[in-house]
Amino acid sequence: MSNLRASVVGTGFIGVVHVDALRRLGIEVVGVVGSTPDRAREKAGLPDPYDSFEAMLEDPRVDVVHLATPNHLHHAQVRAALEAGKHVVCEKPLGLDPRETAELVSLAERSGLVHAVN
């Protein structure tokens, strides 16, 4: 796992917890995405922020995206990350309804990026 490089989307309490947990596991966190780059910079100890979610997805260094954002953003963000070829760890819920969740699971299965944890 130490070969993985991650980014964390969301710099609130849970996002900061994810950054800390990844570092404790020896996983490099190459950047974060906050509501704005300036707000992300205000959080002490976080890596440099990306200018946008899209900029993070374009970074070839990122293997896995940790989503610690408000629930209503999960569906679109998971979809975009999978379509960009990134692995995804998403704070629950994955989607707001069974249709959204099923769509994302299907997309992940087709992408070959599924490593389910029960």
Short mmCIF file of C-alpha atoms in Angstrom, two decimals:
data_model
loop_
_atom_site.label_atom_id
_atom_site.label_comp_id
_atom_site.label_asym_id
_atom_site.label_seq_id
_atom_site.Cartn_x
_atom_site.Cartn_y
_atom_site.Cartn_z
CA MET A 1 0.00 0.00 0.00
CA SER A 2 2.88 2.39 0.52
CA ASN A 3 3.18 2.72 -3.28
CA LEU A 4 -0.24 4.37 -3.44
CA ARG A 5 -0.57 8.11 -3.70
CA ALA A 6 -3.78 9.71 -2.55
CA SER A 7 -5.70 12.92 -2.59
CA VAL A 8 -8.42 13.92 -0.17
CA VAL A 9 -11.47 15.91 -1.22
CA GLY A 10 -12.98 17.80 1.69
CA THR A 11 -10.96 19.60 4.32
CA GLY A 12 -13.45 19.57 7.16
CA PHE A 13 -13.05 17.37 10.21
CA ILE A 14 -13.36 14.04 8.36
CA GLY A 15 -11.09 15.14 5.52
CA VAL A 16 -8.36 16.02 8.00
CA VAL A 17 -8.87 12.62 9.70
CA HIS A 18 -8.40 10.90 6.31
CA VAL A 19 -5.17 12.81 5.64
CA ASP A 20 -3.83 11.83 9.06
CA ALA A 21 -4.87 8.17 8.66
CA LEU A 22 -3.27 7.91 5.22
CA ARG A 23 -0.03 9.39 6.49
CA ARG A 24 0.00 6.96 9.42
CA LEU A 25 -0.28 4.12 6.90
CA GLY A 26 2.69 5.48 4.99
CA ILE A 27 0.60 6.59 2.01
CA GLU A 28 1.67 9.83 0.38
CA VAL A 29 -1.07 12.44 0.23
CA VAL A 30 -0.17 14.53 -2.81
CA GLY A 31 -2.86 17.15 -2.33
CA VAL A 32 -6.28 18.11 -1.08
CA VAL A 33 -9.35 19.77 -2.54
CA GLY A 34 -11.26 22.15 -0.31
CA SER A 35 -14.27 24.31 -0.93
CA THR A 36 -11.69 26.86 -2.11
CA PRO A 37 -7.90 26.59 -2.32
CA ASP A 38 -7.56 29.44 0.20
CA ARG A 39 -9.78 27.71 2.76
CA ALA A 40 -7.80 24.49 2.29
CA ARG A 41 -4.54 26.40 2.86
CA GLU A 42 -5.90 27.65 6.19
CA LYS A 43 -5.90 24.11 7.59
CA ALA A 44 -2.56 23.51 9.26
CA GLY A 45 -0.67 20.40 8.29
CA LEU A 46 -2.51 19.64 5.06
CA PRO A 47 -0.66 19.19 1.78
CA ASP A 48 -0.94 21.81 -0.94
CA PRO A 49 -4.46 22.22 -2.27
CA TYR A 50 -5.45 21.76 -5.88
CA ASP A 51 -7.10 24.67 -7.64
CA SER A 52 -10.13 22.48 -8.36
CA PHE A 53 -11.57 18.97 -8.18
CA GLU A 54 -10.94 18.65 -11.92
CA ALA A 55 -7.27 19.61 -11.52
CA MET A 56 -6.88 16.87 -8.93
CA LEU A 57 -8.45 14.31 -11.28
CA GLU A 58 -5.98 15.29 -13.99
CA ASP A 59 -2.96 14.71 -11.72
CA PRO A 60 -1.35 11.45 -12.83
CA ARG A 61 0.26 11.04 -9.40
CA VAL A 62 -3.13 10.40 -7.77
CA ASP A 63 -4.02 6.70 -7.53
CA VAL A 64 -6.87 6.95 -5.04
CA VAL A 65 -9.30 9.70 -4.17
CA HIS A 66 -10.76 9.91 -0.66
CA LEU A 67 -14.10 11.74 -0.71
CA ALA A 68 -15.01 13.42 2.56
CA THR A 69 -17.54 15.84 1.14
CA PRO A 70 -21.23 16.52 1.76
CA ASN A 71 -23.44 13.57 0.81
CA HIS A 72 -25.19 15.32 -2.07
CA LEU A 73 -21.83 15.63 -3.89
CA HIS A 74 -20.84 11.96 -3.66
CA HIS A 75 -22.59 10.63 -6.76
CA ALA A 76 -21.05 13.13 -9.19
CA GLN A 77 -17.63 13.03 -7.54
CA VAL A 78 -17.40 9.23 -7.39
CA ARG A 79 -18.50 9.02 -11.03
CA ALA A 80 -15.91 11.58 -12.14
CA ALA A 81 -13.10 9.91 -10.18
CA LEU A 82 -13.93 6.46 -11.58
CA GLU A 83 -14.16 7.86 -15.10
CA ALA A 84 -10.71 9.41 -14.55
CA GLY A 85 -9.33 5.97 -13.65
CA LYS A 86 -8.92 6.68 -9.94
CA HIS A 87 -9.72 4.33 -7.10
CA VAL A 88 -12.26 5.81 -4.69
CA VAL A 89 -12.80 5.71 -0.95
CA CYS A 90 -16.08 7.43 -0.18
CA GLU A 91 -17.49 8.41 3.17
CA LYS A 92 -20.98 6.99 3.36
CA PRO A 93 -23.40 7.14 1.67
CA LEU A 94 -22.13 6.33 -1.80
CA GLY A 95 -25.32 7.72 -3.35
CA LEU A 96 -28.48 9.39 -2.13
CA ASP A 97 -30.73 6.58 -3.32
CA PRO A 98 -30.44 2.96 -4.50
CA ARG A 99 -30.39 4.00 -8.18
CA GLU A 100 -27.37 6.28 -7.71
CA THR A 101 -25.55 3.68 -5.67
CA ALA A 102 -26.24 0.87 -8.15
CA GLU A 103 -25.06 3.07 -11.02
CA LEU A 104 -21.75 3.77 -9.27
CA VAL A 105 -21.19 0.14 -8.30
CA SER A 106 -21.82 -0.89 -11.91
CA LEU A 107 -19.43 1.77 -13.19
CA ALA A 108 -16.76 0.68 -10.70
CA GLU A 109 -17.16 -2.97 -11.69
CA ARG A 110 -16.82 -2.12 -15.38
CA SER A 111 -13.76 0.01 -14.67
CA GLY A 112 -11.92 -2.80 -12.90
CA LEU A 113 -11.36 -0.53 -9.91
CA VAL A 114 -13.47 -2.48 -7.42
CA HIS A 115 -11.94 -3.65 -4.19
CA ALA A 116 -14.94 -3.93 -1.89
CA VAL A 117 -14.46 -3.83 1.84
CA ASN A 118 -17.20 -5.34 3.99
#
